[in-house]
Coordinates of N, CA and C in Angstrom, one line a residue:
Chain A
D881 N 0.8 -1.2 0.0 CA 0.0 0.0 0.0 C 0.9 1.2 0.0
G882 N 0.5 2.2 -0.8 CA 1.3 3.5 -0.9 C 0.8 4.4 0.2
G883 N 1.7 5.2 0.8 CA 1.3 6.1 1.8 C 2.4 6.8 2.4
I884 N 2.1 7.6 3.5 CA 3.1 8.3 4.2 C 3.1 7.8 5.7
T885 N 4.3 7.5 6.2 CA 4.4 7.1 7.6 C 5.2 8.1 8.4
Q886 N 4.8 8.3 9.6 CA 5.5 9.1 10.5 C 5.7 8.3 11.8
S887 N 6.9 8.4 12.4 CA 7.1 7.7 13.6 C 8.0 8.6 14.5
P888 N 7.8 8.5 15.8 CA 6.7 7.7 16.5 C 5.4 8.5 16.5
K889 N 4.3 7.9 17.0 CA 3.0 8.6 17.1 C 3.1 9.6 18.2
Y890 N 3.7 9.2 19.3 CA 3.9 10.1 20.5 C 5.3 10.1 20.9
L891 N 5.8 11.3 21.3 CA 7.2 11.5 21.6 C 7.3 12.4 22.8
F892 N 8.1 12.0 23.7 CA 8.3 12.9 24.9 C 9.8 13.1 25.0
R893 N 10.2 14.4 25.2 CA 11.6 14.8 25.4 C 11.7 15.8 26.5
K894 N 12.9 15.8 27.0 CA 13.2 16.8 28.0 C 13.6 18.1 27.4
E895 N 13.3 19.2 28.0 CA 13.7 20.5 27.5 C 15.2 20.6 27.3
G896 N 15.6 21.2 26.2 CA 17.0 21.4 25.8 C 17.5 20.3 25.0
Q897 N 16.8 19.2 24.7 CA 17.2 18.1 23.9 C 16.7 18.3 22.4
N898 N 17.6 18.0 21.5 CA 17.1 18.0 20.1 C 16.4 16.6 19.8
V899 N 15.4 16.7 18.9 CA 14.7 15.4 18.6 C 14.4 15.4 17.1
T900 N 14.5 14.3 16.5 CA 14.2 14.1 15.1 C 13.0 13.3 14.8
L901 N 12.1 13.9 14.0 CA 10.8 13.2 13.6 C 11.0 12.7 12.2
S902 N 10.5 11.4 12.1 CA 10.7 10.7 10.8 C 9.5 10.9 9.9
C903 N 9.7 11.0 8.6 CA 8.6 11.0 7.6 C 9.1 10.3 6.4
E904 N 8.4 9.3 6.0 CA 8.8 8.5 4.8 C 7.5 8.3 3.9
Q905 N 7.7 8.4 2.6 CA 6.6 8.2 1.7 C 7.0 7.3 0.5
N906 N 6.1 6.4 0.1 CA 6.4 5.6 -1.0 C 5.4 5.8 -2.2
L907 N 5.0 7.1 -2.3 CA 4.1 7.5 -3.3 C 4.8 8.1 -4.5
N908 N 6.1 8.1 -4.5 CA 6.9 8.7 -5.5 C 6.6 10.2 -5.8
H909 N 6.2 10.9 -4.7 CA 6.0 12.3 -4.8 C 7.2 13.1 -4.7
D910 N 7.3 14.2 -5.5 CA 8.5 15.0 -5.5 C 8.5 16.0 -4.3
A911 N 7.3 16.5 -4.0 CA 7.2 17.6 -2.9 C 6.9 17.0 -1.6
M912 N 7.5 17.5 -0.5 CA 7.2 17.1 0.8 C 7.2 18.3 1.7
Y913 N 6.4 18.2 2.8 CA 6.1 19.4 3.7 C 6.1 19.0 5.1
W914 N 6.5 19.9 6.0 CA 6.3 19.7 7.4 C 5.4 20.9 7.9
Y915 N 4.4 20.5 8.7 CA 3.5 21.5 9.3 C 3.5 21.3 10.8
R916 N 3.1 22.3 11.5 CA 2.8 22.3 12.9 C 1.4 22.7 13.1
Q917 N 0.7 21.9 14.0 CA -0.7 22.2 14.3 C -0.9 22.4 15.8
D918 N -1.4 23.6 16.2 CA -1.6 23.9 17.6 C -3.1 24.1 17.7
P919 N -3.7 23.9 18.9 CA -5.1 24.0 19.1 C -5.6 25.4 18.7
G920 N -6.7 25.5 17.9 CA -7.3 26.7 17.5 C -6.6 27.5 16.4
Q921 N -5.6 26.8 15.8 CA -4.8 27.5 14.8 C -4.8 26.6 13.5
G922 N -4.7 27.3 12.4 CA -4.5 26.5 11.2 C -3.1 25.8 11.1
L923 N -3.0 25.0 10.1 CA -1.6 24.4 9.9 C -0.6 25.4 9.5
R924 N 0.5 25.4 10.1 CA 1.6 26.4 9.8 C 2.8 25.6 9.2
L925 N 3.2 26.2 8.1 CA 4.3 25.5 7.3 C 5.7 25.8 8.0
I926 N 6.4 24.7 8.2 CA 7.7 24.8 8.8 C 8.8 24.8 7.7
Y927 N 8.8 23.8 6.9 CA 9.8 23.6 5.8 C 9.1 22.8 4.7
Y928 N 9.6 23.0 3.5 CA 9.1 22.2 2.4 C 10.2 22.0 1.4
S929 N 10.1 20.9 0.7 CA 11.1 20.5 -0.3 C 10.4 20.1 -1.6
Q930 N 10.8 20.6 -2.7 CA 10.2 20.3 -4.0 C 11.0 19.3 -4.8
I931 N 12.2 19.0 -4.3 CA 13.1 18.1 -5.0 C 14.2 17.6 -4.1
V932 N 14.8 16.5 -4.4 CA 15.8 16.0 -3.5 C 17.0 17.0 -3.4
N933 N 17.6 17.1 -2.2 CA 18.7 17.9 -2.0 C 18.4 19.4 -2.0
D934 N 17.1 19.7 -1.9 CA 16.7 21.1 -1.9 C 15.5 21.3 -1.0
F935 N 15.5 22.4 -0.2 CA 14.4 22.7 0.7 C 14.3 24.1 1.0
Q936 N 13.2 24.6 1.4 CA 13.0 26.0 1.7 C 12.3 26.2 3.0
K937 N 12.6 27.3 3.6 CA 11.9 27.7 4.9 C 10.4 28.0 4.7
G938 N 9.6 27.6 5.6 CA 8.2 28.1 5.6 C 8.1 29.3 6.5
D939 N 6.9 29.4 7.0 CA 6.5 30.6 7.8 C 7.2 30.6 9.2
I940 N 7.4 29.4 9.8 CA 7.9 29.3 11.2 C 9.1 28.4 11.3
A941 N 10.1 28.6 10.5 CA 11.3 27.7 10.4 C 12.2 27.8 11.6
E942 N 12.2 28.9 12.3 CA 13.2 29.1 13.4 C 13.1 28.0 14.4
G943 N 14.3 27.4 14.7 CA 14.3 26.4 15.7 C 14.1 25.0 15.2
Y944 N 14.0 24.9 13.8 CA 13.8 23.6 13.2 C 14.9 23.4 12.1
S945 N 15.2 22.2 11.7 CA 16.0 21.9 10.6 C 15.5 20.6 9.9
V946 N 15.8 20.5 8.6 CA 15.4 19.4 7.8 C 16.5 19.0 6.8
S947 N 16.4 17.8 6.2 CA 17.2 17.3 5.2 C 16.4 16.6 4.2
R948 N 16.9 16.5 2.9 CA 16.2 15.8 1.9 C 17.2 15.1 1.0
E949 N 17.8 14.0 1.6 CA 18.9 13.3 0.9 C 18.3 12.2 0.0
K950 N 17.1 11.8 0.3 CA 16.4 10.8 -0.6 C 15.0 11.3 -0.9
K951 N 14.5 10.9 -2.0 CA 13.1 11.3 -2.4 C 12.1 10.9 -1.4
E952 N 12.3 9.7 -0.8 CA 11.3 9.1 0.1 C 11.3 9.7 1.5
S953 N 12.3 10.4 1.9 CA 12.5 10.7 3.3 C 12.7 12.2 3.5
F954 N 12.0 12.7 4.5 CA 12.1 14.2 4.8 C 12.1 14.4 6.3
P955 N 13.2 14.0 7.1 CA 13.1 14.1 8.5 C 13.2 15.6 9.0
L956 N 12.5 15.8 10.1 CA 12.5 17.1 10.8 C 13.2 17.0 12.1
T957 N 14.1 17.9 12.4 CA 14.8 18.0 13.7 C 14.2 19.2 14.4
V958 N 13.7 19.0 15.6 CA 13.3 20.1 16.5 C 14.4 20.4 17.4
T959 N 15.0 21.5 17.3 CA 16.2 21.8 18.1 C 15.8 22.5 19.4
S960 N 16.8 22.6 20.3 CA 16.6 23.3 21.6 C 16.3 24.8 21.4
A961 N 16.6 25.3 20.2 CA 16.3 26.7 20.0 C 14.8 27.0 19.7
Q962 N 14.0 26.0 19.5 CA 12.6 26.2 19.3 C 12.0 26.4 20.7
K963 N 11.4 27.6 20.9 CA 10.9 28.0 22.2 C 9.7 27.3 22.7
N964 N 8.9 26.9 21.9 CA 7.6 26.2 22.3 C 7.4 25.0 21.4
P965 N 8.1 23.9 21.6 CA 8.1 22.8 20.6 C 6.9 21.8 20.8
T966 N 6.2 21.9 21.9 CA 5.1 20.9 22.1 C 4.0 21.2 21.2
A967 N 3.7 20.3 20.3 CA 2.7 20.5 19.3 C 2.5 19.1 18.5
F968 N 1.5 19.2 17.6 CA 1.2 18.0 16.7 C 1.9 18.4 15.4
Y969 N 2.8 17.5 14.9 CA 3.6 17.7 13.7 C 3.1 16.8 12.6
L970 N 2.8 17.4 11.5 CA 2.2 16.7 10.3 C 3.2 16.8 9.1
C971 N 3.4 15.6 8.5 CA 4.2 15.6 7.3 C 3.3 15.3 6.1
A972 N 3.5 15.9 5.0 CA 2.6 15.7 3.8 C 3.5 15.6 2.6
S973 N 2.9 15.1 1.5 CA 3.6 15.0 0.3 C 2.6 15.3 -0.9
K974 N 3.2 15.6 -2.0 CA 2.3 15.9 -3.1 C 3.0 15.6 -4.4
D975 N 2.2 15.1 -5.4 CA 2.7 14.9 -6.8 C 3.2 16.3 -7.3
G976 N 4.1 16.3 -8.2 CA 4.7 17.6 -8.6 C 3.8 18.5 -9.2
R977 N 2.6 18.1 -9.8 CA 1.7 19.0 -10.4 C 1.1 19.9 -9.4
D978 N 1.1 21.2 -9.7 CA 0.7 22.2 -8.7 C -0.7 22.1 -8.1
Y979 N -1.6 21.6 -8.9 CA -3.0 21.7 -8.5 C -3.4 20.4 -7.7
N980 N -2.5 19.5 -7.5 CA -2.8 18.3 -6.8 C -2.9 18.5 -5.3
E981 N -3.7 17.6 -4.6 CA -3.8 17.8 -3.2 C -2.6 17.2 -2.5
Q982 N -2.4 17.6 -1.2 CA -1.4 17.1 -0.4 C -2.0 15.9 0.4
F983 N -1.1 14.8 0.5 CA -1.5 13.6 1.3 C -0.7 13.7 2.6
F984 N -1.4 13.4 3.7 CA -0.8 13.6 5.0 C -0.4 12.3 5.7
G985 N 0.6 12.3 6.5 CA 1.0 11.2 7.4 C 0.1 11.3 8.6
P986 N 0.2 10.3 9.5 CA -0.7 10.2 10.7 C -0.3 11.2 11.8
G987 N 0.9 11.9 11.7 CA 1.3 12.9 12.7 C 2.1 12.3 13.8
T988 N 2.9 13.2 14.4 CA 3.6 12.9 15.6 C 3.3 14.0 16.7
R989 N 2.8 13.5 17.8 CA 2.5 14.5 18.9 C 3.8 14.5 19.8
L990 N 4.4 15.7 19.8 CA 5.6 15.9 20.6 C 5.3 16.7 21.8
T991 N 5.7 16.1 22.9 CA 5.6 16.8 24.2 C 7.0 17.0 24.8
V992 N 7.3 18.3 25.1 CA 8.6 18.6 25.8 C 8.3 18.9 27.2
L993 N 9.0 18.2 28.1 CA 8.7 18.3 29.5 C 9.7 19.2 30.2
Chain B
G1235 N -2.1 41.3 4.2 CA -1.7 39.9 4.7 C -2.7 38.9 4.1
Q1236 N -2.4 37.6 4.4 CA -3.2 36.5 3.9 C -4.1 36.1 5.1
N1237 N -5.3 35.8 4.8 CA -6.3 35.4 5.8 C -7.3 34.5 5.3
I1238 N -7.6 33.4 6.1 CA -8.7 32.5 5.9 C -9.6 32.5 7.1
D1239 N -10.9 32.7 6.9 CA -11.8 32.7 8.1 C -12.8 31.6 8.0
Q1240 N -13.0 30.9 9.0 CA -14.0 29.9 9.1 C -14.6 30.0 10.5
P1241 N -15.9 29.5 10.7 CA -16.4 29.5 12.1 C -15.7 28.5 12.9
T1242 N -15.5 28.8 14.2 CA -14.8 27.9 15.1 C -15.5 26.6 15.3
E1243 N -16.8 26.6 15.5 CA -17.5 25.4 15.9 C -18.9 25.5 15.4
M1244 N -19.5 24.4 14.9 CA -20.9 24.3 14.5 C -21.5 23.0 15.1
T1245 N -22.8 23.0 15.3 CA -23.5 21.9 15.8 C -24.6 21.6 14.9
A1246 N -24.9 20.3 14.6 CA -26.0 19.9 13.7 C -26.5 18.5 14.2
T1247 N -27.7 18.2 13.6 CA -28.3 17.0 14.0 C -28.1 15.9 13.0
E1248 N -28.0 14.7 13.4 CA -27.9 13.5 12.6 C -29.0 13.5 11.5
G1249 N -28.7 13.3 10.3 CA -29.6 13.3 9.2 C -29.9 14.6 8.6
A1250 N -29.5 15.7 9.2 CA -29.7 17.0 8.7 C -28.6 17.4 7.6
I1251 N -28.7 18.7 7.2 CA -27.7 19.3 6.3 C -27.0 20.4 7.0
V1252 N -25.7 20.6 6.8 CA -25.0 21.7 7.4 C -24.1 22.3 6.3
Q1253 N -23.9 23.6 6.4 CA -23.1 24.4 5.5 C -22.0 25.1 6.3
I1254 N -20.7 24.8 5.9 CA -19.6 25.4 6.6 C -19.0 26.4 5.6
N1255 N -18.9 27.6 6.0 CA -18.4 28.7 5.2 C -16.9 29.0 5.4
C1256 N -16.3 29.5 4.3 CA -14.9 29.9 4.4 C -14.7 31.1 3.5
T1257 N -14.2 32.2 4.1 CA -13.8 33.4 3.3 C -12.3 33.6 3.3
Y1258 N -11.8 34.1 2.3 CA -10.3 34.2 2.2 C -9.9 35.5 1.5
Q1259 N -8.7 35.9 1.9 CA -8.0 37.0 1.3 C -6.5 36.5 1.2
T1260 N -6.1 36.3 -0.1 CA -4.7 35.8 -0.3 C -4.1 36.5 -1.4
S1261 N -2.7 36.3 -1.4 CA -2.0 36.9 -2.5 C -2.0 35.9 -3.7
G1262 N -2.9 36.0 -4.6 CA -3.0 35.1 -5.7 C -4.0 33.9 -5.3
F1263 N -4.5 33.3 -6.3 CA -5.4 32.2 -6.0 C -5.2 31.1 -7.1
N1264 N -4.9 29.9 -6.6 CA -4.7 28.7 -7.5 C -5.6 27.6 -7.0
G1265 N -6.7 27.9 -6.4 CA -7.6 26.8 -6.0 C -7.8 26.8 -4.5
L1266 N -8.9 26.2 -4.1 CA -9.3 26.1 -2.7 C -9.6 24.6 -2.4
F1267 N -9.0 24.1 -1.3 CA -9.2 22.7 -0.8 C -10.0 22.7 0.4
W1268 N -10.8 21.6 0.6 CA -11.4 21.3 1.9 C -10.8 19.9 2.3
Y1269 N -10.5 19.8 3.6 CA -10.0 18.6 4.2 C -10.9 18.3 5.4
Q1270 N -11.0 17.0 5.8 CA -11.6 16.6 7.0 C -10.5 16.1 7.9
Q1271 N -10.6 16.4 9.2 CA -9.7 15.9 10.2 C -10.4 15.4 11.4
H1272 N -10.3 14.1 11.7 CA -10.8 13.6 13.0 C -9.7 13.9 14.0
A1273 N -10.2 14.0 15.3 CA -9.3 14.4 16.4 C -8.1 13.5 16.5
G1274 N -6.9 14.1 16.5 CA -5.7 13.3 16.7 C -5.2 12.6 15.4
E1275 N -5.9 12.8 14.3 CA -5.6 12.1 13.1 C -5.1 13.1 12.0
A1276 N -4.7 12.5 10.9 CA -4.3 13.3 9.7 C -5.4 13.9 9.0
P1277 N -5.3 15.1 8.4 CA -6.3 15.6 7.5 C -6.4 14.7 6.2
T1278 N -7.7 14.5 5.8 CA -7.9 13.8 4.5 C -8.6 14.7 3.5
F1279 N -8.2 14.6 2.3 CA -8.7 15.4 1.2 C -10.2 15.2 0.9
L1280 N -11.0 16.3 0.8 CA -12.4 16.1 0.5 C -12.7 16.7 -0.9
S1281 N -12.2 17.9 -1.2 CA -12.6 18.5 -2.5 C -11.6 19.6 -2.9
Y1282 N -11.7 20.0 -4.1 CA -10.9 21.0 -4.7 C -11.7 21.8 -5.7
N1283 N -11.7 23.2 -5.5 CA -12.4 24.0 -6.5 C -11.4 25.1 -7.0
V1284 N -11.4 25.3 -8.3 CA -10.6 26.3 -8.8 C -11.4 27.3 -9.7
L1285 N -12.5 26.8 -10.2 CA -13.5 27.6 -11.0 C -14.8 27.8 -10.2
D1286 N -15.5 28.9 -10.4 CA -16.7 29.2 -9.7 C -17.7 28.1 -10.0
G1287 N -18.5 27.9 -8.9 CA -19.6 26.9 -9.0 C -19.5 25.8 -8.0
L1288 N -20.4 24.9 -8.2 CA -20.6 23.8 -7.2 C -20.0 22.5 -7.7
E1289 N -19.2 21.8 -6.9 CA -18.7 20.5 -7.2 C -19.4 19.5 -6.2
E1290 N -20.0 18.5 -6.7 CA -20.7 17.5 -5.9 C -20.0 16.2 -5.9
K1291 N -19.9 15.6 -4.7 CA -19.2 14.4 -4.5 C -20.0 13.6 -3.4
G1292 N -21.0 12.8 -3.8 CA -21.7 12.1 -2.9 C -22.5 13.0 -1.9
R1293 N -22.3 12.7 -0.6 CA -23.0 13.5 0.4 C -22.4 14.9 0.5
F1294 N -21.2 15.1 0.0 CA -20.5 16.4 0.2 C -20.5 17.2 -1.1
S1295 N -20.6 18.5 -1.0 CA -20.5 19.4 -2.1 C -19.7 20.6 -1.7
S1296 N -19.0 21.2 -2.6 CA -18.2 22.4 -2.3 C -18.5 23.4 -3.4
F1297 N -18.6 24.7 -2.9 CA -19.0 25.8 -3.8 C -17.9 26.9 -3.7
L1298 N -17.6 27.5 -4.8 CA -16.6 28.6 -4.8 C -17.2 29.8 -5.6
S1299 N -16.9 31.0 -5.0 CA -17.1 32.3 -5.7 C -15.8 33.0 -5.6
R1300 N -15.0 33.1 -6.7 CA -13.7 33.8 -6.6 C -13.9 35.3 -6.5
S1301 N -14.9 35.9 -7.1 CA -15.1 37.3 -7.0 C -15.4 37.7 -5.5
K1302 N -16.1 36.9 -4.8 CA -16.4 37.2 -3.4 C -15.4 36.6 -2.4
G1303 N -14.4 35.9 -2.8 CA -13.5 35.3 -1.9 C -14.2 34.3 -0.9
Y1304 N -15.0 33.5 -1.4 CA -15.9 32.7 -0.6 C -16.1 31.3 -1.1
S1305 N -16.2 30.4 -0.1 CA -16.4 29.0 -0.4 C -17.3 28.4 0.7
Y1306 N -18.0 27.4 0.4 CA -18.7 26.6 1.4 C -18.6 25.1 1.1
L1307 N -18.7 24.4 2.2 CA -18.7 22.9 2.2 C -20.1 22.5 2.7
L1308 N -20.8 21.8 1.9 CA -22.2 21.4 2.2 C -22.2 19.9 2.5
L1309 N -22.6 19.5 3.7 CA -22.7 18.1 4.1 C -24.2 17.7 4.2
K1310 N -24.6 16.7 3.5 CA -26.0 16.3 3.6 C -26.1 14.9 4.3
E1311 N -27.3 14.6 4.8 CA -27.6 13.3 5.4 C -26.5 13.0 6.5
L1312 N -26.4 14.0 7.4 CA -25.3 13.9 8.4 C -25.3 12.6 9.1
Q1313 N -24.1 12.1 9.3 CA -23.9 10.8 10.1 C -23.0 11.1 11.3
M1314 N -23.1 10.3 12.3 CA -22.2 10.6 13.5 C -20.8 10.6 13.2
K1315 N -20.4 9.8 12.2 CA -18.9 9.8 11.8 C -18.5 11.1 11.1
D1316 N -19.4 11.9 10.8 CA -19.0 13.2 10.2 C -18.5 14.2 11.3
S1317 N -18.7 13.9 12.5 CA -18.1 14.7 13.6 C -16.6 14.8 13.4
A1318 N -16.1 16.0 13.1 CA -14.7 16.2 12.8 C -14.5 17.7 12.6
S1319 N -13.2 18.0 12.4 CA -12.9 19.4 12.0 C -12.8 19.4 10.5
Y1320 N -13.2 20.5 9.9 CA -13.2 20.7 8.5 C -12.3 21.9 8.2
L1321 N -11.2 21.7 7.4 CA -10.2 22.7 7.2 C -10.3 23.2 5.8
C1322 N -10.3 24.5 5.6 CA -10.3 25.2 4.4 C -8.9 25.7 4.1
A1323 N -8.4 25.5 2.9 CA -7.0 25.9 2.5 C -7.0 26.5 1.1
V1324 N -6.3 27.6 1.0 CA -6.2 28.2 -0.4 C -4.8 28.1 -0.9
S1325 N -4.7 27.7 -2.1 CA -3.4 27.6 -2.8 C -3.1 29.0 -3.3
D1326 N -2.0 29.6 -2.9 CA -1.7 31.0 -3.2 C -0.9 31.1 -4.5
S1327 N -0.3 32.3 -4.8 CA 0.4 32.5 -6.1 C 1.6 31.6 -6.2
N1328 N 2.1 31.1 -5.1 CA 3.3 30.2 -5.2 C 2.9 28.8 -5.0
Y1329 N 1.6 28.5 -5.1 CA 1.1 27.2 -4.9 C 1.3 26.6 -3.5
Q1330 N 1.5 27.5 -2.6 CA 1.6 27.1 -1.2 C 0.2 27.2 -0.5
L1331 N -0.1 26.2 0.3 CA -1.4 26.3 1.0 C -1.4 27.2 2.2
I1332 N -2.4 28.0 2.2 CA -2.7 28.9 3.4 C -3.9 28.3 4.1
W1333 N -3.8 27.9 5.3 CA -4.8 27.2 6.0 C -5.7 28.0 7.0
G1334 N -7.0 27.8 7.0 CA -7.8 28.3 8.0 C -7.7 27.5 9.3
A1335 N -8.2 28.0 10.4 CA -8.0 27.3 11.7 C -8.9 26.1 11.8
G1336 N -9.9 25.9 10.9 CA -10.7 24.7 10.9 C -12.0 25.0 11.7
T1337 N -13.1 24.3 11.3 CA -14.4 24.3 11.9 C -14.7 23.0 12.5
K1338 N -14.9 23.0 13.8 CA -15.2 21.7 14.5 C -16.7 21.5 14.4
L1339 N -17.1 20.4 13.8 CA -18.5 20.1 13.6 C -18.9 19.0 14.6
I1340 N -19.9 19.3 15.4 CA -20.4 18.4 16.4 C -21.8 17.9 15.9
I1341 N -21.9 16.6 15.7 CA -23.2 16.0 15.3 C -23.9 15.4 16.5
K1342 N -25.2 15.8 16.7 CA -26.0 15.3 17.8 C -27.0 14.3 17.3
P1343 N -27.3 13.2 18.1 CA -28.3 12.3 17.6 C -29.7 12.9 17.5

């Protein structure tokens, strides 16, 4: 079955620690995205990548980093510089055609203690 | 600035019809998407409108008026499983999605 996987579903970390969230897709999509979702707010774009070895900052990139070494994988690192990292993180991918919808992974709920 | 407005919460009765509105102001327009999101889960695609008019897909329909910056999602024959948040998103001039905060729909028996 084709789809997007994110792991783990729930993640707990101590304040000051970096943590990497996994996102893998086998849909052969070129574009991949990371969003953050907080209660009462719309999805906010952290980073996106339209092709391997290239990525761009979204609206709230500060305190986050990404890599895109393989087409299938787009991991997100939440660094200690992110002031309020506790949130629901969603990864999405899209076929290269601009009018296509984005497909989402199941999300990772990160709690920083 | 860019802005998407939706009602925060709506309540409807099982078997009834509900209309969820979305108004937008964005830099450019390359289509409007509606997604459904159950609590704690991923958003799933419902519909896409790029031209004015009504798109019907089973119990769900979506309408767009580009001149008014307005869309609505119409849900008919409501079922308890339709209880979810409904997200409106506009594709801007760079084909990036600008998201509304979502409308939480509560279905009562």
